[in-house]
XYZ file of C-alpha atoms in Angstrom:
280
model
C -17.201 13.414 -20.364
C -21.012 13.441 -19.247
C -22.030 13.364 -15.401
C -23.217 9.775 -15.863
C -19.871 8.555 -17.353
C -18.349 10.202 -14.361
C -20.535 8.659 -11.717
C -20.175 4.972 -13.477
C -16.534 5.659 -13.390
C -16.599 6.618 -9.814
C -18.614 3.720 -9.009
C -15.850 1.370 -10.404
C -12.845 2.569 -8.460
C -11.002 0.371 -6.159
C -10.081 1.650 -2.933
C -6.962 0.990 -1.037
C -6.509 1.920 2.608
C -2.966 3.199 2.839
C -1.201 1.752 5.849
C -4.797 0.757 6.716
C -6.325 4.246 7.204
C -3.368 6.418 8.332
C -5.412 9.778 7.944
C -7.458 8.605 11.051
C -5.929 6.042 13.092
C -1.960 4.902 13.699
C -0.422 3.488 10.394
C -0.020 -0.170 9.794
C -1.935 -1.159 13.098
C -4.743 -3.670 13.542
C -7.188 -0.818 14.684
C -6.051 1.114 11.093
C -6.775 -2.217 9.150
C -10.145 -2.865 11.018
C -11.215 0.506 10.335
C -10.656 0.301 6.675
C -12.322 -3.182 6.818
C -15.627 -1.441 8.550
C -15.401 1.429 5.916
C -15.773 -1.119 2.970
C -12.148 -0.684 1.569
C -11.285 -3.119 -1.208
C -7.718 -3.525 -0.172
C -5.559 -2.898 2.761
C -2.550 -1.524 1.735
C 0.524 -2.294 4.126
C 4.269 -2.449 4.307
C 6.617 -5.116 5.504
C 9.721 -5.491 7.449
C 11.461 -8.527 8.852
C 12.788 -8.929 12.379
C 16.022 -10.660 13.333
C 14.301 -13.920 13.828
C 12.865 -13.702 10.476
C 9.450 -12.629 11.255
C 7.303 -10.590 8.751
C 6.068 -7.269 10.566
C 3.901 -4.766 9.325
C 5.641 -1.348 9.340
C 6.618 1.528 6.601
C 10.014 2.219 8.131
C 12.864 -0.433 8.818
C 13.952 2.002 11.762
C 11.143 2.703 14.236
C 10.150 6.608 13.820
C 10.761 8.664 17.099
C 7.632 10.634 16.188
C 5.482 7.697 16.676
C 6.955 4.770 18.473
C 8.020 4.925 21.770
C 8.715 2.698 25.303
C 11.008 0.309 23.736
C 14.740 -0.050 24.624
C 17.852 -0.182 22.739
C 18.078 -0.259 18.802
C 15.070 0.989 16.841
C 16.254 -1.158 13.592
C 13.653 -3.815 13.131
C 16.071 -6.227 11.500
C 18.230 -6.174 14.605
C 15.440 -6.771 16.995
C 13.530 -10.117 17.453
C 9.900 -10.006 17.396
C 9.794 -10.027 21.474
C 11.970 -6.834 21.484
C 9.646 -5.346 18.970
C 6.332 -5.929 20.753
C 7.822 -3.763 23.518
C 7.441 -0.671 21.477
C 4.327 1.010 21.675
C 3.291 2.883 18.210
C -0.054 3.946 19.084
C 0.254 6.558 21.665
C 1.704 9.477 19.531
C -0.730 10.758 16.769
C 1.353 11.748 13.518
C 1.325 15.405 13.371
C 0.939 15.270 9.639
C -2.690 14.227 10.121
C -4.667 16.212 12.597
C -7.846 14.009 12.486
C -5.586 10.877 13.752
C -6.762 9.620 16.975
C -4.212 7.723 19.205
C -4.687 4.238 20.342
C -2.267 3.892 23.336
C -0.545 0.291 23.636
C -0.913 -0.542 19.963
C 2.132 -2.852 18.690
C 3.595 -3.357 15.376
C 1.694 -6.482 14.069
C 3.049 -9.346 12.577
C 2.075 -9.967 8.996
C 0.395 -13.078 9.873
C -1.806 -11.195 12.558
C -2.904 -8.846 9.529
C -3.586 -11.831 7.222
C -5.846 -13.113 10.349
C -8.119 -10.508 9.561
C -9.313 -11.927 6.321
C -12.362 -13.826 7.543
C -13.811 -10.314 8.200
C -14.632 -9.781 4.490
C -13.709 -10.475 1.035
C -10.932 -7.597 0.825
C -7.713 -7.958 -0.851
C -4.018 -7.270 0.795
C -1.786 -4.837 -0.904
C 1.841 -5.824 0.417
C 4.810 -3.570 -0.341
C 8.213 -5.199 0.347
C 10.172 -2.331 2.116
C 13.522 -3.190 0.433
C 16.458 -1.385 -0.853
C 19.903 -2.473 -2.668
C 21.446 0.417 -1.168
C 20.686 -0.921 2.562
C 20.806 -4.832 2.336
C 21.529 -5.359 5.974
C 17.986 -3.846 6.590
C 15.988 -6.875 5.045
C 16.777 -10.252 3.860
C 17.628 -11.128 0.339
C 14.911 -10.497 -2.270
C 14.549 -14.065 -2.720
C 14.022 -14.901 0.888
C 11.888 -11.726 1.399
C 9.275 -13.157 -1.182
C 9.574 -16.791 -0.222
C 8.658 -15.611 3.607
C 5.599 -13.511 2.120
C 4.628 -16.510 -0.012
C 4.638 -19.088 2.794
C 2.449 -16.792 5.062
C 0.274 -15.967 2.036
C -0.265 -19.703 1.152
C -0.617 -20.960 4.749
C -3.774 -19.029 4.968
C -4.758 -19.951 1.269
C -4.902 -16.185 0.161
C -3.064 -16.338 -2.800
C -6.088 -14.818 -4.759
C -6.366 -12.018 -2.409
C -2.804 -10.382 -2.262
C -0.973 -8.025 -4.527
C 2.697 -7.625 -4.109
C 4.197 -4.031 -4.768
C 7.725 -2.609 -4.829
C 9.724 0.318 -5.858
C 12.497 -2.347 -5.654
C 11.912 -4.792 -8.716
C 13.810 -7.591 -7.474
C 11.148 -8.718 -4.842
C 8.656 -8.644 -7.717
C 10.814 -11.035 -10.035
C 11.504 -13.092 -7.181
C 7.821 -13.582 -6.412
C 7.012 -14.245 -10.342
C 9.550 -17.195 -9.952
C 8.014 -18.566 -6.740
C 4.166 -18.014 -7.384
C 3.683 -16.870 -11.209
C -0.429 -16.338 -10.353
C 0.295 -13.724 -7.715
C -0.229 -10.194 -9.092
C 2.262 -7.772 -9.085
C 2.232 -3.739 -8.917
C 5.075 -1.642 -9.933
C 5.329 1.598 -7.722
C 6.938 4.527 -9.399
C 7.592 8.061 -7.904
C 7.337 11.523 -9.673
C 11.010 11.553 -10.526
C 10.529 8.307 -12.748
C 9.708 9.852 -16.270
C 9.906 6.177 -18.138
C 6.969 5.169 -20.300
C 4.736 2.850 -18.352
C 4.971 -0.123 -20.774
C 8.824 0.180 -20.160
C 8.038 -0.155 -16.129
C 5.689 -2.996 -16.839
C 8.281 -4.842 -18.967
C 11.246 -4.336 -16.585
C 8.880 -5.329 -13.399
C 7.058 -7.962 -14.829
C 3.752 -6.456 -13.055
C 0.426 -6.129 -14.525
C -0.275 -2.990 -12.400
C 1.291 0.257 -12.275
C 1.044 2.332 -9.416
C 2.242 5.584 -9.989
C 2.685 8.812 -7.560
C -0.681 10.373 -8.148
C 0.994 13.855 -9.862
C 2.167 11.512 -12.892
C -1.165 10.449 -13.699
C -2.750 11.720 -17.198
C -5.815 10.569 -19.125
C -3.288 9.737 -22.146
C -0.976 7.878 -19.962
C -3.965 5.928 -18.373
C -5.327 5.073 -21.936
C -2.087 3.813 -23.181
C -1.669 1.727 -19.947
C -5.086 0.239 -20.675
C -4.371 -0.353 -24.348
C -1.661 -2.794 -23.245
C -3.731 -4.704 -20.550
C -2.219 -2.574 -17.446
C -4.464 -1.484 -14.437
C -3.468 2.033 -13.046
C -3.767 2.745 -8.974
C -2.056 5.857 -8.087
C -1.020 6.835 -4.702
C -1.390 8.474 -2.339
C -4.438 10.712 -2.551
C -6.451 12.400 0.119
C -8.099 15.553 -1.525
C -11.529 15.402 -3.137
C -10.456 17.701 -6.158
C -7.095 15.318 -6.895
C -10.052 12.135 -6.462
C -12.105 13.713 -9.216
C -9.001 14.411 -11.497
C -8.112 10.805 -11.196
C -11.502 9.334 -11.975
C -11.732 11.399 -14.895
C -8.508 10.082 -16.110
C -10.046 6.521 -15.786
C -7.687 5.209 -13.139
C -8.693 1.804 -11.771
C -8.173 2.266 -8.223
C -6.894 5.138 -5.714
C -4.632 4.535 -2.665
C -5.710 6.901 0.243
C -5.093 7.492 3.790
C -8.785 7.853 4.513
C -10.763 4.990 2.836
C -13.804 6.009 4.646
C -13.800 9.610 3.175
C -13.003 8.359 -0.438
C -15.900 5.794 -0.386
C -18.266 8.235 0.662
C -17.195 10.496 -2.081
C -17.442 8.151 -4.447
C -20.728 6.782 -3.499
C -22.019 10.481 -3.309
C -21.462 11.472 -6.775
C -24.260 13.388 -7.265
C -25.428 14.387 -10.987
C -25.065 17.935 -10.034
C -21.437 17.407 -9.870
C -19.430 18.331 -12.771
C -16.833 16.117 -13.487
C -13.477 18.063 -14.186
C -12.245 18.446 -17.667
C -9.797 15.903 -18.765
C -5.904 16.928 -18.816
C -3.900 16.106 -21.892
């Protein structure tokens, strides 16, 4: 691959801010999403849970982690709390120890999905929405059909159907969303333990995008995916050398905890920077 070709490929990468910008601000919070928007991220990647009173809220975990959320009382299980009870918890005062550059924002609450969708007027970015659901823990969420319906109703209310992606490891919510709103784009999330062919994953999920853990990406897999019309957006990558490897492999986008850093990396791609060799 020539340096010119690599630079062009870098310029085409779609940047997804993972949990907003977890590398620098508390995850899945309004400050993190605002940071990603200001940086120029193409998508805000976020996770959804559902309260006892059936309000969609933005949280990666069904149970509020002790490491980052403090100050509330009683249960930490989101499905067992009303929205009012959930809003008593402070999820911005403790920095995540896995991210040494992360700044705290004391008093930051878990936002509702609608509060995040309200940011849409600040730009033309999209929303990459993950349903946090598991058949092994049905008590933590509504049914897949109800979950998908709540998402669709929130998105439709704001007229954002063409700006959202819905992704999940649990394909039941993808199937439900396809029944409700066939035009909404779907991403199939897969982890490193999933050795299936991506064409099989796409068929089983009904998704037009494969979102693999980054270690699964090879140029050959990306070429095969593109040949059948799939896009490939790996997760979650914060290392410049890995960014370059993924760019050279031909991925369509990258999910990262630091969208500002990835965007700076993509835009700098100087002619002197040699593209890494493609791996078989």
